[in-house]
PDB file of C-alpha atoms and ligand atoms in Angstrom:
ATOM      1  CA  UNK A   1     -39.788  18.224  46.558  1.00  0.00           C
ATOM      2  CA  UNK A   2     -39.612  17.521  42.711  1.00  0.00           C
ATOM      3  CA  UNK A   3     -36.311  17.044  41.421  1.00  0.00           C
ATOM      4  CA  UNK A   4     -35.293  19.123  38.749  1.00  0.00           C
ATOM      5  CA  UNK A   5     -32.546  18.973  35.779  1.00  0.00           C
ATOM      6  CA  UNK A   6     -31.876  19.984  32.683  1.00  0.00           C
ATOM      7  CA  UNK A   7     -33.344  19.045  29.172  1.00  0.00           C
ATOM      8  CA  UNK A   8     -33.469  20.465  25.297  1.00  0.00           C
ATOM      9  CA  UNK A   9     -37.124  20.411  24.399  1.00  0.00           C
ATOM     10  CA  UNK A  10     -38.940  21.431  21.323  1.00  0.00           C
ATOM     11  CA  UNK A  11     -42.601  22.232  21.875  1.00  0.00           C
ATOM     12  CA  UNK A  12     -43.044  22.501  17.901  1.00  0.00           C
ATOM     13  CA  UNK A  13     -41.287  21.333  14.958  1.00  0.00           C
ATOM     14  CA  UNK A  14     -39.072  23.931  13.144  1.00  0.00           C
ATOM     15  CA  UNK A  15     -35.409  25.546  12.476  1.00  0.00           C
ATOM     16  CA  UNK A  16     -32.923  25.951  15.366  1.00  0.00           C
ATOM     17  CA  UNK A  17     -35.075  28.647  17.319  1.00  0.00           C
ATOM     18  CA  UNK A  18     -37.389  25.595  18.298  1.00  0.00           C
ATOM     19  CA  UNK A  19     -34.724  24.060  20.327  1.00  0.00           C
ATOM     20  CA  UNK A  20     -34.922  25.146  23.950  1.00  0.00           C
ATOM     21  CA  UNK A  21     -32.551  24.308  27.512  1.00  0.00           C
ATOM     22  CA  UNK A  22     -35.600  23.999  29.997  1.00  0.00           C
ATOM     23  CA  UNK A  23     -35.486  22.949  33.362  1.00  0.00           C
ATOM     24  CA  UNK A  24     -37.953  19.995  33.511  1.00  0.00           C
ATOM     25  CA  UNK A  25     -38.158  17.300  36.664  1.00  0.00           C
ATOM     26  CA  UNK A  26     -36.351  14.284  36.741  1.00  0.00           C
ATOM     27  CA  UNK A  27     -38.191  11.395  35.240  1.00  0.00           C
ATOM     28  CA  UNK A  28     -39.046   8.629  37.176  1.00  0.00           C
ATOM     29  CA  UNK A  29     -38.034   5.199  35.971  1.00  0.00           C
ATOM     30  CA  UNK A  30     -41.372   2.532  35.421  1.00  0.00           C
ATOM     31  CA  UNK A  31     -40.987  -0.742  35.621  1.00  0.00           C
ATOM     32  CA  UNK A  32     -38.377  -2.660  33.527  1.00  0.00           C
ATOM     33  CA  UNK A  33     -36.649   0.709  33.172  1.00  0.00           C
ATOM     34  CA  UNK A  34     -33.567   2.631  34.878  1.00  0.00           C
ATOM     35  CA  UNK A  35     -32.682   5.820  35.422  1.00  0.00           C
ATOM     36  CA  UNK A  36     -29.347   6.449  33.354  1.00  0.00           C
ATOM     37  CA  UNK A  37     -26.855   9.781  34.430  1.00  0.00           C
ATOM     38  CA  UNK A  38     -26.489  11.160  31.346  1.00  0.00           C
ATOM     39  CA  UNK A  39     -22.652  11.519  30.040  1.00  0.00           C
ATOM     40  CA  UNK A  40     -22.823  11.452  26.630  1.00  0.00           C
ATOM     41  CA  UNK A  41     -25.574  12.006  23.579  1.00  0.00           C
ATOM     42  CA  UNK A  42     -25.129  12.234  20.318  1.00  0.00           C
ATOM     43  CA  UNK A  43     -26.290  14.169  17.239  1.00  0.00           C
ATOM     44  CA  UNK A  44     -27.040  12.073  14.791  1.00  0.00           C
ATOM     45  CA  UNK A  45     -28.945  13.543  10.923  1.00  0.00           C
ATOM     46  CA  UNK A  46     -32.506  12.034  12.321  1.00  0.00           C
ATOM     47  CA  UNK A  47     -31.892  14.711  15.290  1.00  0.00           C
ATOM     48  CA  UNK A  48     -32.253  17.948  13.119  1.00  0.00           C
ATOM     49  CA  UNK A  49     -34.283  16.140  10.761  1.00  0.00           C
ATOM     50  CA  UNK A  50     -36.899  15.730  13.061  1.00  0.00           C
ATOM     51  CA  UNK A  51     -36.734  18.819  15.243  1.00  0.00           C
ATOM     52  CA  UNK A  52     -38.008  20.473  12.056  1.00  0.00           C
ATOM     53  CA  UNK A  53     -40.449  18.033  10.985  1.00  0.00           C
ATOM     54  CA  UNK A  54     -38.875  15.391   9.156  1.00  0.00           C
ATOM     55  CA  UNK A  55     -37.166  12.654  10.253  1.00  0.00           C
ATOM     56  CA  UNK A  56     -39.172  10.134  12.485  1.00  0.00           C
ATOM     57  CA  UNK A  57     -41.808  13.098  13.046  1.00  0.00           C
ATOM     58  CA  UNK A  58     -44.649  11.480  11.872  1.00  0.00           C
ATOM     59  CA  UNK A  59     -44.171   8.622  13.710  1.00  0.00           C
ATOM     60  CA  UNK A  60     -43.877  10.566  16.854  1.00  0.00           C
ATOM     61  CA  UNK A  61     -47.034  13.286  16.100  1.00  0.00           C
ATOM     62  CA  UNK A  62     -47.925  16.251  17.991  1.00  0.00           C
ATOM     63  CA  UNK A  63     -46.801  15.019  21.789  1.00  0.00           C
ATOM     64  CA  UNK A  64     -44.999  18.290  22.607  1.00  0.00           C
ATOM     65  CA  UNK A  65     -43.120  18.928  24.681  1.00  0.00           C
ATOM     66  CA  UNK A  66     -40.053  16.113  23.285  1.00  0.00           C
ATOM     67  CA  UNK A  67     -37.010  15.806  24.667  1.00  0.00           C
ATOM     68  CA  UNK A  68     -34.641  15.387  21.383  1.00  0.00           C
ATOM     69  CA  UNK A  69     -32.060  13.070  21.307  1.00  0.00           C
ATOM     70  CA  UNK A  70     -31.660   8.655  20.992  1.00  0.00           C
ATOM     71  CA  UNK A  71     -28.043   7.576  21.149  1.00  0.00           C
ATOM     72  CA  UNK A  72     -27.159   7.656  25.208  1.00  0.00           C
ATOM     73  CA  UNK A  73     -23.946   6.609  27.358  1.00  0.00           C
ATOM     74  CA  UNK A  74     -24.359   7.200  31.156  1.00  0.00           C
ATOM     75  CA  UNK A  75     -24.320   5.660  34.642  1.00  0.00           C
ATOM     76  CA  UNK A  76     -27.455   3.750  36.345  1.00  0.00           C
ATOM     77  CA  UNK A  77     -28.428   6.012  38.734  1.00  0.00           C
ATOM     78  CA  UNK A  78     -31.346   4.412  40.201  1.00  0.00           C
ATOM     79  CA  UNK A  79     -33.070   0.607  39.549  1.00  0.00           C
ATOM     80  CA  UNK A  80     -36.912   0.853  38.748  1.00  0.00           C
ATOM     81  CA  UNK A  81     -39.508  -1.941  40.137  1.00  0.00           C
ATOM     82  CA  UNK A  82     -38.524  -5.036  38.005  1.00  0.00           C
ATOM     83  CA  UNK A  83     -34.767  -4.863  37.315  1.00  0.00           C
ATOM     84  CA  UNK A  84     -33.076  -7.160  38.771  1.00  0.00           C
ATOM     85  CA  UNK A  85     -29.710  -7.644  40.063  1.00  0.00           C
ATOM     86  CA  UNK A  86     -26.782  -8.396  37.307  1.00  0.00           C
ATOM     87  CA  UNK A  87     -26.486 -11.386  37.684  1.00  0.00           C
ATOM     88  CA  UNK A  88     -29.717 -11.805  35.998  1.00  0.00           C
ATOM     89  CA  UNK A  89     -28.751  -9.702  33.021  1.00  0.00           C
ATOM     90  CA  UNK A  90     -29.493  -6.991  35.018  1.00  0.00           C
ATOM     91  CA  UNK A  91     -28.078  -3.672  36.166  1.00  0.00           C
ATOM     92  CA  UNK A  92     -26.794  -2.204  39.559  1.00  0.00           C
ATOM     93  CA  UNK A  93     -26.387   1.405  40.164  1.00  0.00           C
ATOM     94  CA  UNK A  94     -22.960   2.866  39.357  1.00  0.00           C
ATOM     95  CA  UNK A  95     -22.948   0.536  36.072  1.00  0.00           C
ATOM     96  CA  UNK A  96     -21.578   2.309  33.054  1.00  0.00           C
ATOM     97  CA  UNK A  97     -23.798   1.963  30.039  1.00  0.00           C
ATOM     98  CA  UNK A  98     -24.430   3.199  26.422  1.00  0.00           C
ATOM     99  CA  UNK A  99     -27.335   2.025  23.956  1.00  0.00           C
ATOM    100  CA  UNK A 100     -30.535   3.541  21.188  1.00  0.00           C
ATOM    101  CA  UNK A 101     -33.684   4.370  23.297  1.00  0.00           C
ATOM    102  CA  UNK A 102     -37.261   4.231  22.475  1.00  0.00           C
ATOM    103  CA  UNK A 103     -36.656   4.602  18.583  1.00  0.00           C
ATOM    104  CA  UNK A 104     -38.452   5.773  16.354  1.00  0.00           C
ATOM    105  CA  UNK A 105     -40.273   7.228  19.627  1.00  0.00           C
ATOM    106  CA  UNK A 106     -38.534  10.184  21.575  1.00  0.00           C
ATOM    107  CA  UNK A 107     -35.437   8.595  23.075  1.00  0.00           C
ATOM    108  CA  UNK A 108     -35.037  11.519  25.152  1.00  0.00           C
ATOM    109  CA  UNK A 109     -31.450  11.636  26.104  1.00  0.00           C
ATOM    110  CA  UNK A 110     -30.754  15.343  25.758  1.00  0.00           C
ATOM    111  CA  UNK A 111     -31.315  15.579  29.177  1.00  0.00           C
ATOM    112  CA  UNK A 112     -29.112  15.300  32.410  1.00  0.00           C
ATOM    113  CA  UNK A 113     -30.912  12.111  33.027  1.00  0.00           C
ATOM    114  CA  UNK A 114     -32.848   9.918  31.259  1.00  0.00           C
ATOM    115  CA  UNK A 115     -35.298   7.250  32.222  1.00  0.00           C
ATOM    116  CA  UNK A 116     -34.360   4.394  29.939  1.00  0.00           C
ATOM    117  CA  UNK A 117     -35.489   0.751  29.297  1.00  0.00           C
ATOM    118  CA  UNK A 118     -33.014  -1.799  30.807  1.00  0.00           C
ATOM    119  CA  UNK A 119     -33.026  -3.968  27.920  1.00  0.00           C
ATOM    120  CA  UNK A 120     -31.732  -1.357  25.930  1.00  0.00           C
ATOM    121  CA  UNK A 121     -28.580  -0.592  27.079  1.00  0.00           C
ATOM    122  CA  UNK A 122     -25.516  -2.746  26.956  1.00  0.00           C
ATOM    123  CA  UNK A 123     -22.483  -2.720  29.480  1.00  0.00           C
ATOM    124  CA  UNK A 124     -20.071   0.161  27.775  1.00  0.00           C
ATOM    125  CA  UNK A 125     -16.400  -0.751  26.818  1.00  0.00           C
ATOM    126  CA  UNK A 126     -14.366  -0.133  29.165  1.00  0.00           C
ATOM    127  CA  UNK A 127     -11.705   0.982  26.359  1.00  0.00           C
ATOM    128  CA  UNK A 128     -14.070   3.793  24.819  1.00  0.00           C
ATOM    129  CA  UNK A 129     -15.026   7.303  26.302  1.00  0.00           C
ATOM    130  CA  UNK A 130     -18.897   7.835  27.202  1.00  0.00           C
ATOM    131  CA  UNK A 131     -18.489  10.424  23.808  1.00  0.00           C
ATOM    132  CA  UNK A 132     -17.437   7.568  21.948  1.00  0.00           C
ATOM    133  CA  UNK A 133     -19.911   5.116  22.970  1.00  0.00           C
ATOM    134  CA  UNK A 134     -22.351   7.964  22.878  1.00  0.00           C
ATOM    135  CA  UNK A 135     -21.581   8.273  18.904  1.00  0.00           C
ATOM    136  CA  UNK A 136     -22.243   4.523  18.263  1.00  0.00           C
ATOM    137  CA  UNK A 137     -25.191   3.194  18.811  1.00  0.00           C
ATOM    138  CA  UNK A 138     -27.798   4.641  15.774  1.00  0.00           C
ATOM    139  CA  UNK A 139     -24.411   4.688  13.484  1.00  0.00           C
ATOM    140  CA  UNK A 140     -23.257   1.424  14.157  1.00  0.00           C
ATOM    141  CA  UNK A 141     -26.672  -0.286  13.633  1.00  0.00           C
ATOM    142  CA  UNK A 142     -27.157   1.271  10.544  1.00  0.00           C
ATOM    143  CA  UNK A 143     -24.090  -0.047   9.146  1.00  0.00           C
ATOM    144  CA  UNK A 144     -24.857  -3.551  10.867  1.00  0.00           C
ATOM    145  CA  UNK A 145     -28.441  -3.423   9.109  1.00  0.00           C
ATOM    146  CA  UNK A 146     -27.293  -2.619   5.735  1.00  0.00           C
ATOM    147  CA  UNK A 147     -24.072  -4.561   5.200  1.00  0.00           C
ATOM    148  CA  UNK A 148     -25.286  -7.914   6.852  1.00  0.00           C
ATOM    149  CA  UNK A 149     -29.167  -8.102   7.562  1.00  0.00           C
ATOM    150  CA  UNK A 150     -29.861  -6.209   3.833  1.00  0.00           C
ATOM    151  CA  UNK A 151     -27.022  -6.710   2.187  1.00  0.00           C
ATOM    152  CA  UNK A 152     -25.570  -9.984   3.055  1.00  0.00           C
ATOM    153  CA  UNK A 153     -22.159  -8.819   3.000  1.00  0.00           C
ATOM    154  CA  UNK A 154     -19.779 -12.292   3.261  1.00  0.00           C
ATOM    155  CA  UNK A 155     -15.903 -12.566   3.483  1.00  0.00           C
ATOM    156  CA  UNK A 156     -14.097 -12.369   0.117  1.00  0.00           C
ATOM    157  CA  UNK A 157     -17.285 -10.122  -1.135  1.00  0.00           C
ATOM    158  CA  UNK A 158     -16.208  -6.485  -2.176  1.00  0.00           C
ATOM    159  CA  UNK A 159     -18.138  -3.635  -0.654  1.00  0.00           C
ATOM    160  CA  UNK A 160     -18.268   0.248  -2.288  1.00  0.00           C
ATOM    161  CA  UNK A 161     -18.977   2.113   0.804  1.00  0.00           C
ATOM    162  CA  UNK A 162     -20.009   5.624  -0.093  1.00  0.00           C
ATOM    163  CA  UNK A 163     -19.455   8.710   2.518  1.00  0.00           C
ATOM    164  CA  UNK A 164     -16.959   6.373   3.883  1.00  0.00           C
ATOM    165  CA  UNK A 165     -15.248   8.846   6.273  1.00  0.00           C
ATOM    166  CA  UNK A 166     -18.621   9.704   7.650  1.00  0.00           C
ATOM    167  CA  UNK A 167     -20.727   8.823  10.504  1.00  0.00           C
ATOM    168  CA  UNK A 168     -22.355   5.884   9.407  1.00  0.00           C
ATOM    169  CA  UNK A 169     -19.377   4.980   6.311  1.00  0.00           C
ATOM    170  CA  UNK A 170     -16.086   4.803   8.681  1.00  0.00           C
ATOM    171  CA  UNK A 171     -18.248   2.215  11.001  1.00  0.00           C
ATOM    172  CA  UNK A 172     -19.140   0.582   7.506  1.00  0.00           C
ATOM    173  CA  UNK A 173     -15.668   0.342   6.411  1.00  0.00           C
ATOM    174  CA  UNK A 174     -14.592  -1.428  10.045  1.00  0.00           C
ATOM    175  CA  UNK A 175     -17.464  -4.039  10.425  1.00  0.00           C
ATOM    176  CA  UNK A 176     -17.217  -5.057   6.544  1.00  0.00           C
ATOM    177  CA  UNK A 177     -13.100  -5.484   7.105  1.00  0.00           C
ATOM    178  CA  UNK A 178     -13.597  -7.296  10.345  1.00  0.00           C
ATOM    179  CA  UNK A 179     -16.144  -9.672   8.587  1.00  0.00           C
ATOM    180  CA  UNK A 180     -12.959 -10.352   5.664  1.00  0.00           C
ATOM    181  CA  UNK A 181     -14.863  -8.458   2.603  1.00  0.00           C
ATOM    182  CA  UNK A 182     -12.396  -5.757   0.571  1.00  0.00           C
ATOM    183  CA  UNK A 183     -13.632  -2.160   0.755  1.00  0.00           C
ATOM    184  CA  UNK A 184     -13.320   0.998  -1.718  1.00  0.00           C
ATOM    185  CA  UNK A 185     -14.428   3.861  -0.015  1.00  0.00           C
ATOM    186  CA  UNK A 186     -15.462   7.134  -1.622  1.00  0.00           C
ATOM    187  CA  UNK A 187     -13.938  10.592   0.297  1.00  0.00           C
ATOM    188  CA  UNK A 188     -12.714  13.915  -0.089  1.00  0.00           C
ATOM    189  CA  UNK A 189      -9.002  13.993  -0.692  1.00  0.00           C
ATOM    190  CA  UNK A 190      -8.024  15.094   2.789  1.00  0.00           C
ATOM    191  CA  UNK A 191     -10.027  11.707   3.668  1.00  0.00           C
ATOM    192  CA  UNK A 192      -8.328   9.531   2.167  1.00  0.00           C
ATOM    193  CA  UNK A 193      -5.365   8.509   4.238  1.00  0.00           C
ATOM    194  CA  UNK A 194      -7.736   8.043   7.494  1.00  0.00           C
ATOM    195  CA  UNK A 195      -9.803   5.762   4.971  1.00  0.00           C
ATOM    196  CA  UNK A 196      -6.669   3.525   3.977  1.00  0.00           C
ATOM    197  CA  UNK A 197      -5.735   3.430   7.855  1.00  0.00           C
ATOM    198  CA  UNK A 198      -9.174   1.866   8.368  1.00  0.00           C
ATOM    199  CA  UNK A 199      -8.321  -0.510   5.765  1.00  0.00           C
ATOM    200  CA  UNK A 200     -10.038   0.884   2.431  1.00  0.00           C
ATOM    201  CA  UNK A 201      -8.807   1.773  -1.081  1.00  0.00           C
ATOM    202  CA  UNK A 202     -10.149   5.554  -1.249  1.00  0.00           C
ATOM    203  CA  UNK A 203     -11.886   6.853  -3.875  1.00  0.00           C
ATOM    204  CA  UNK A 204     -11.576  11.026  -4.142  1.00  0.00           C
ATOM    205  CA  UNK A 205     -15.485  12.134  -5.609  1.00  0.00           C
ATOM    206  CA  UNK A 206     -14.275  15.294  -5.613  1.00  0.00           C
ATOM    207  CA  UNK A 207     -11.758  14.164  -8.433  1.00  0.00           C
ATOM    208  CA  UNK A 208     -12.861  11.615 -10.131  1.00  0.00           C
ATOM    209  CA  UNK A 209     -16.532   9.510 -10.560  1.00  0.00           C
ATOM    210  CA  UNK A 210     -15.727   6.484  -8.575  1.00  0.00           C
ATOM    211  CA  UNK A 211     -17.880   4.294 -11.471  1.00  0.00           C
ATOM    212  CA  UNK A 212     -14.604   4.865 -13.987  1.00  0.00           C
ATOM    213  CA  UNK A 213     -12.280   3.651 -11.048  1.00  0.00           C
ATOM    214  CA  UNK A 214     -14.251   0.645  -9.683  1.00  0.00           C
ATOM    215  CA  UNK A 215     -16.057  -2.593 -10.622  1.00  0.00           C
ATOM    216  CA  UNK A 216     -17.462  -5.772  -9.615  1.00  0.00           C
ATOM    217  CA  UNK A 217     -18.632  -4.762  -6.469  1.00  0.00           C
ATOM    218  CA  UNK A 218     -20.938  -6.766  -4.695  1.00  0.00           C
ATOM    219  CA  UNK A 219     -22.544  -4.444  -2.223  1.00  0.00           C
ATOM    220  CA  UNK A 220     -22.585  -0.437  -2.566  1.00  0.00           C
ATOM    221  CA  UNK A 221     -23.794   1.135   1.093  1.00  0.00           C
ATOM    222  CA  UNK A 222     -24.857   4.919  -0.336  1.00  0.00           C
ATOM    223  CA  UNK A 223     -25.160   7.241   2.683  1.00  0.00           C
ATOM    224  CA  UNK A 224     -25.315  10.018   0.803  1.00  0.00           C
ATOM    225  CA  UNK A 225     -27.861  12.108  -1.528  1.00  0.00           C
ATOM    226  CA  UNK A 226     -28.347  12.769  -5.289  1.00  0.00           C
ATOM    227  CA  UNK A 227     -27.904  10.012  -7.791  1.00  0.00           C
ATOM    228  CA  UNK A 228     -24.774   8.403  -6.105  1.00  0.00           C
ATOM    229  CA  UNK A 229     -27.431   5.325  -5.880  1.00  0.00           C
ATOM    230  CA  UNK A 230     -28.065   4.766  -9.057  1.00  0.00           C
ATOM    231  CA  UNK A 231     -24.501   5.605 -10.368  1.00  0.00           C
ATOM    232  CA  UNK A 232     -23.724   2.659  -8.159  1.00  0.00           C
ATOM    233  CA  UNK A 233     -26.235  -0.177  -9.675  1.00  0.00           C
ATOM    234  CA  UNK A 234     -23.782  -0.115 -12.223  1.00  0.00           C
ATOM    235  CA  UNK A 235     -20.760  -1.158 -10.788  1.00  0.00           C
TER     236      UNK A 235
HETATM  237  N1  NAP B   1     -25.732   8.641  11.495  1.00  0.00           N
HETATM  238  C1  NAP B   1     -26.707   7.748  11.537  1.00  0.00           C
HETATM  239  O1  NAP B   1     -26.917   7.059  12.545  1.00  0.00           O
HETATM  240  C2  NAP B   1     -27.599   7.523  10.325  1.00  0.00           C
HETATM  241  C3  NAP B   1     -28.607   6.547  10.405  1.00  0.00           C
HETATM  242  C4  NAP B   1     -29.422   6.325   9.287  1.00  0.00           C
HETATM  243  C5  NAP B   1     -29.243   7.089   8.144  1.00  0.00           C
HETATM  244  N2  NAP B   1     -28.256   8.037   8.110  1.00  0.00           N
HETATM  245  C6  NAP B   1     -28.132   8.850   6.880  1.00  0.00           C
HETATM  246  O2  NAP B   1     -26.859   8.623   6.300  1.00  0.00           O
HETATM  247  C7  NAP B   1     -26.372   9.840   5.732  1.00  0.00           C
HETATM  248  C8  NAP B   1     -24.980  10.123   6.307  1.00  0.00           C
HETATM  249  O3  NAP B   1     -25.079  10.233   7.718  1.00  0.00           O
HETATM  250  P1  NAP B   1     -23.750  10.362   8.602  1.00  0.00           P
HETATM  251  O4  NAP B   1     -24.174  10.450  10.021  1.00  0.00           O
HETATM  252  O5  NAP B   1     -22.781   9.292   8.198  1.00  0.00           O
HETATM  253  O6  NAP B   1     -23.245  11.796   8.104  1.00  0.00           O
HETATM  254  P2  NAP B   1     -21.851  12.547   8.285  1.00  0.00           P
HETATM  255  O7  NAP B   1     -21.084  11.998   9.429  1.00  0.00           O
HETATM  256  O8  NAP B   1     -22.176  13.989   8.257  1.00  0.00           O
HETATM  257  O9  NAP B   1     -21.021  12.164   6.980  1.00  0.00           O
HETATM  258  C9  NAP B   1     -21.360  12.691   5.752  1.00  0.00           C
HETATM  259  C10 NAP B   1     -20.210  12.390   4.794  1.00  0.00           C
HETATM  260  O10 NAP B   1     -20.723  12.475   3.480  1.00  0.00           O
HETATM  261  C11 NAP B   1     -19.596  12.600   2.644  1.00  0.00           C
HETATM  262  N3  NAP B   1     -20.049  13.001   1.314  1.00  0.00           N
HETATM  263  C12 NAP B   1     -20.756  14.099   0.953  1.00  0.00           C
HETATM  264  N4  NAP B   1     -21.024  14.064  -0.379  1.00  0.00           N
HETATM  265  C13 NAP B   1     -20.480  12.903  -0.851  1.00  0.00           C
HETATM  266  C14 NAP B   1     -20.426  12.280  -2.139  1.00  0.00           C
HETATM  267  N5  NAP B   1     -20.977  12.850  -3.231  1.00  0.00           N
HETATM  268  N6  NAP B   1     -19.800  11.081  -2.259  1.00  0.00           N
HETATM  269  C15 NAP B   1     -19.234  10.487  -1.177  1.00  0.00           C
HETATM  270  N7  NAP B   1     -19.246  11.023   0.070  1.00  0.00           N
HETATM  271  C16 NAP B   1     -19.872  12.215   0.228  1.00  0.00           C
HETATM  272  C17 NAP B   1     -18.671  13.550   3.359  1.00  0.00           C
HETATM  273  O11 NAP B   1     -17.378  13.081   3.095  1.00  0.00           O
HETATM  274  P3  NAP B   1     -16.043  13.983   3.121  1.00  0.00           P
HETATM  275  O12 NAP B   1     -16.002  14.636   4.483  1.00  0.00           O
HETATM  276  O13 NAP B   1     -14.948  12.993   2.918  1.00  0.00           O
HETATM  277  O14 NAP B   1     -16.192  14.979   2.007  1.00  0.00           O
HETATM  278  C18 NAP B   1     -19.053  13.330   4.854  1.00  0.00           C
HETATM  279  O15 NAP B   1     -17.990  12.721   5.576  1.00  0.00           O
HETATM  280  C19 NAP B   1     -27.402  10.930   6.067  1.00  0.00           C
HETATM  281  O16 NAP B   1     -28.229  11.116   4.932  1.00  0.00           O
HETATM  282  C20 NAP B   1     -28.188  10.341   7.201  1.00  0.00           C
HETATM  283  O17 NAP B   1     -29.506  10.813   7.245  1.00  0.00           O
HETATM  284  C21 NAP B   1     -27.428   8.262   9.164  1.00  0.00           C
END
């Protein structure tokens, strides 16, 4: 007999009515792949984005039904053919990992399991929750990408890191400390002690324009809409 569980599918791109909790088989893991227990997703903007259209959607086409969702943290439930033991940089069942799948394809993690490829996933911290590790994969990169592979952030640098109490701009403000570069963040007001407990001078933009409060920046990361971007390629 099939084996059945439970996924959030859209069969076409739209508002919130799209989204529907369907009970859909368990996938079966092909080679190089594993089947992870699901724990943990995360809602990220490219989610709602591209349930209604935007977002990676025209990379991914028409291929309804999708199971939404990239960012996973889980359990290996099952080994498909190829995956070897750990000791080859492998996994075994019952191992506890978190990772991005398949993107920009359908990562397909809203779903109590998830058939995922091995070299994906990484080994989760033991010290974080699966919702933690869950919320870190698409965020983290992002910051990774634009601080250090674009951006060429360097100790002693000073980085403007806008929506800093964000998603993507609280990971920002950690991996640009930890690499020794000073940080002014921009927030809301009730923001900014968490942002100087990360280690960044707050900026309020609800109060002030951050471009009459800071200069000689090396690096702005703008996570946010409007013209915050080109505000910034002045400072
Ligand atoms: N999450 C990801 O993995 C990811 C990946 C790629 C791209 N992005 C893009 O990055 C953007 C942010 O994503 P997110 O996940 O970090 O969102 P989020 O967690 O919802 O954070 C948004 C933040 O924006 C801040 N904000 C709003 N207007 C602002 C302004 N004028 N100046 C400074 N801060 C402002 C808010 O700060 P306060 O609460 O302090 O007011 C809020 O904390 C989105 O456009 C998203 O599409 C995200």
């Amino acid at each position: 007999m099939t084996r059945t569980m439970k996924a959030v599918r859209i069969h076409t791109y739209g508002g919130n009515d799209v989204v529907r909790y369907e009970e859909v088989p368990v996938p079966v893991p092909a080679a190089d792949e594993v089947l992870v227990r699901m724990h943990a997703a995360s809602v990220n903007p490219v989610d709602w984005k591209t349930r209604s259209g935007g977002g990676q959607a025209d990379k991914i086409g028409e291929r309804f039904p999708i199971v939404l969702g990239w960012d996973v943290s889980g359990t290996v439930e099952e080994l498909g053919p190829g995956v070897v033991d750990p000791d080859d940089d492998g996994w075994a069942v019952g191992d506890e990992v978190f990772g991005l799948l398949r993107f920009p394809q359908p990562g397909q993690t809203y779903a109590d399991y998830v058939a995922a490829p091995a070299h994906e996933l990484a080994p989760k911290p033991s010290r974080l929750s699966h919702v933690e590790a869950a919320a870190m994969p698409l965020a983290v990169l992002t910051a990774w990408q634009a601080l250090f592979e674009t951006g060429a952030l360097e100790a002693g640098h000073t980085a403007l890191v806008h929506a800093a109490a964000g998603g993507v701009g609280h990971l920002a403000v950690q991996l640009a400390r930890w690499k020794g570069a000073g940080v002014v963040g921009t927030a809301s007001g009730d923001n900014a002690e968490f942002l100087r407990s990360l280690g960044a001078a707050p900026v309020d933009y609800t109060r002030e324009r951050f471009e009459d409060v800071v200069s000689e920046v090396d690096l702005a990361l703008v996570a946010v809409n409007g013209d915050v971007t080109d505000r910034s390629l002045g400072v």
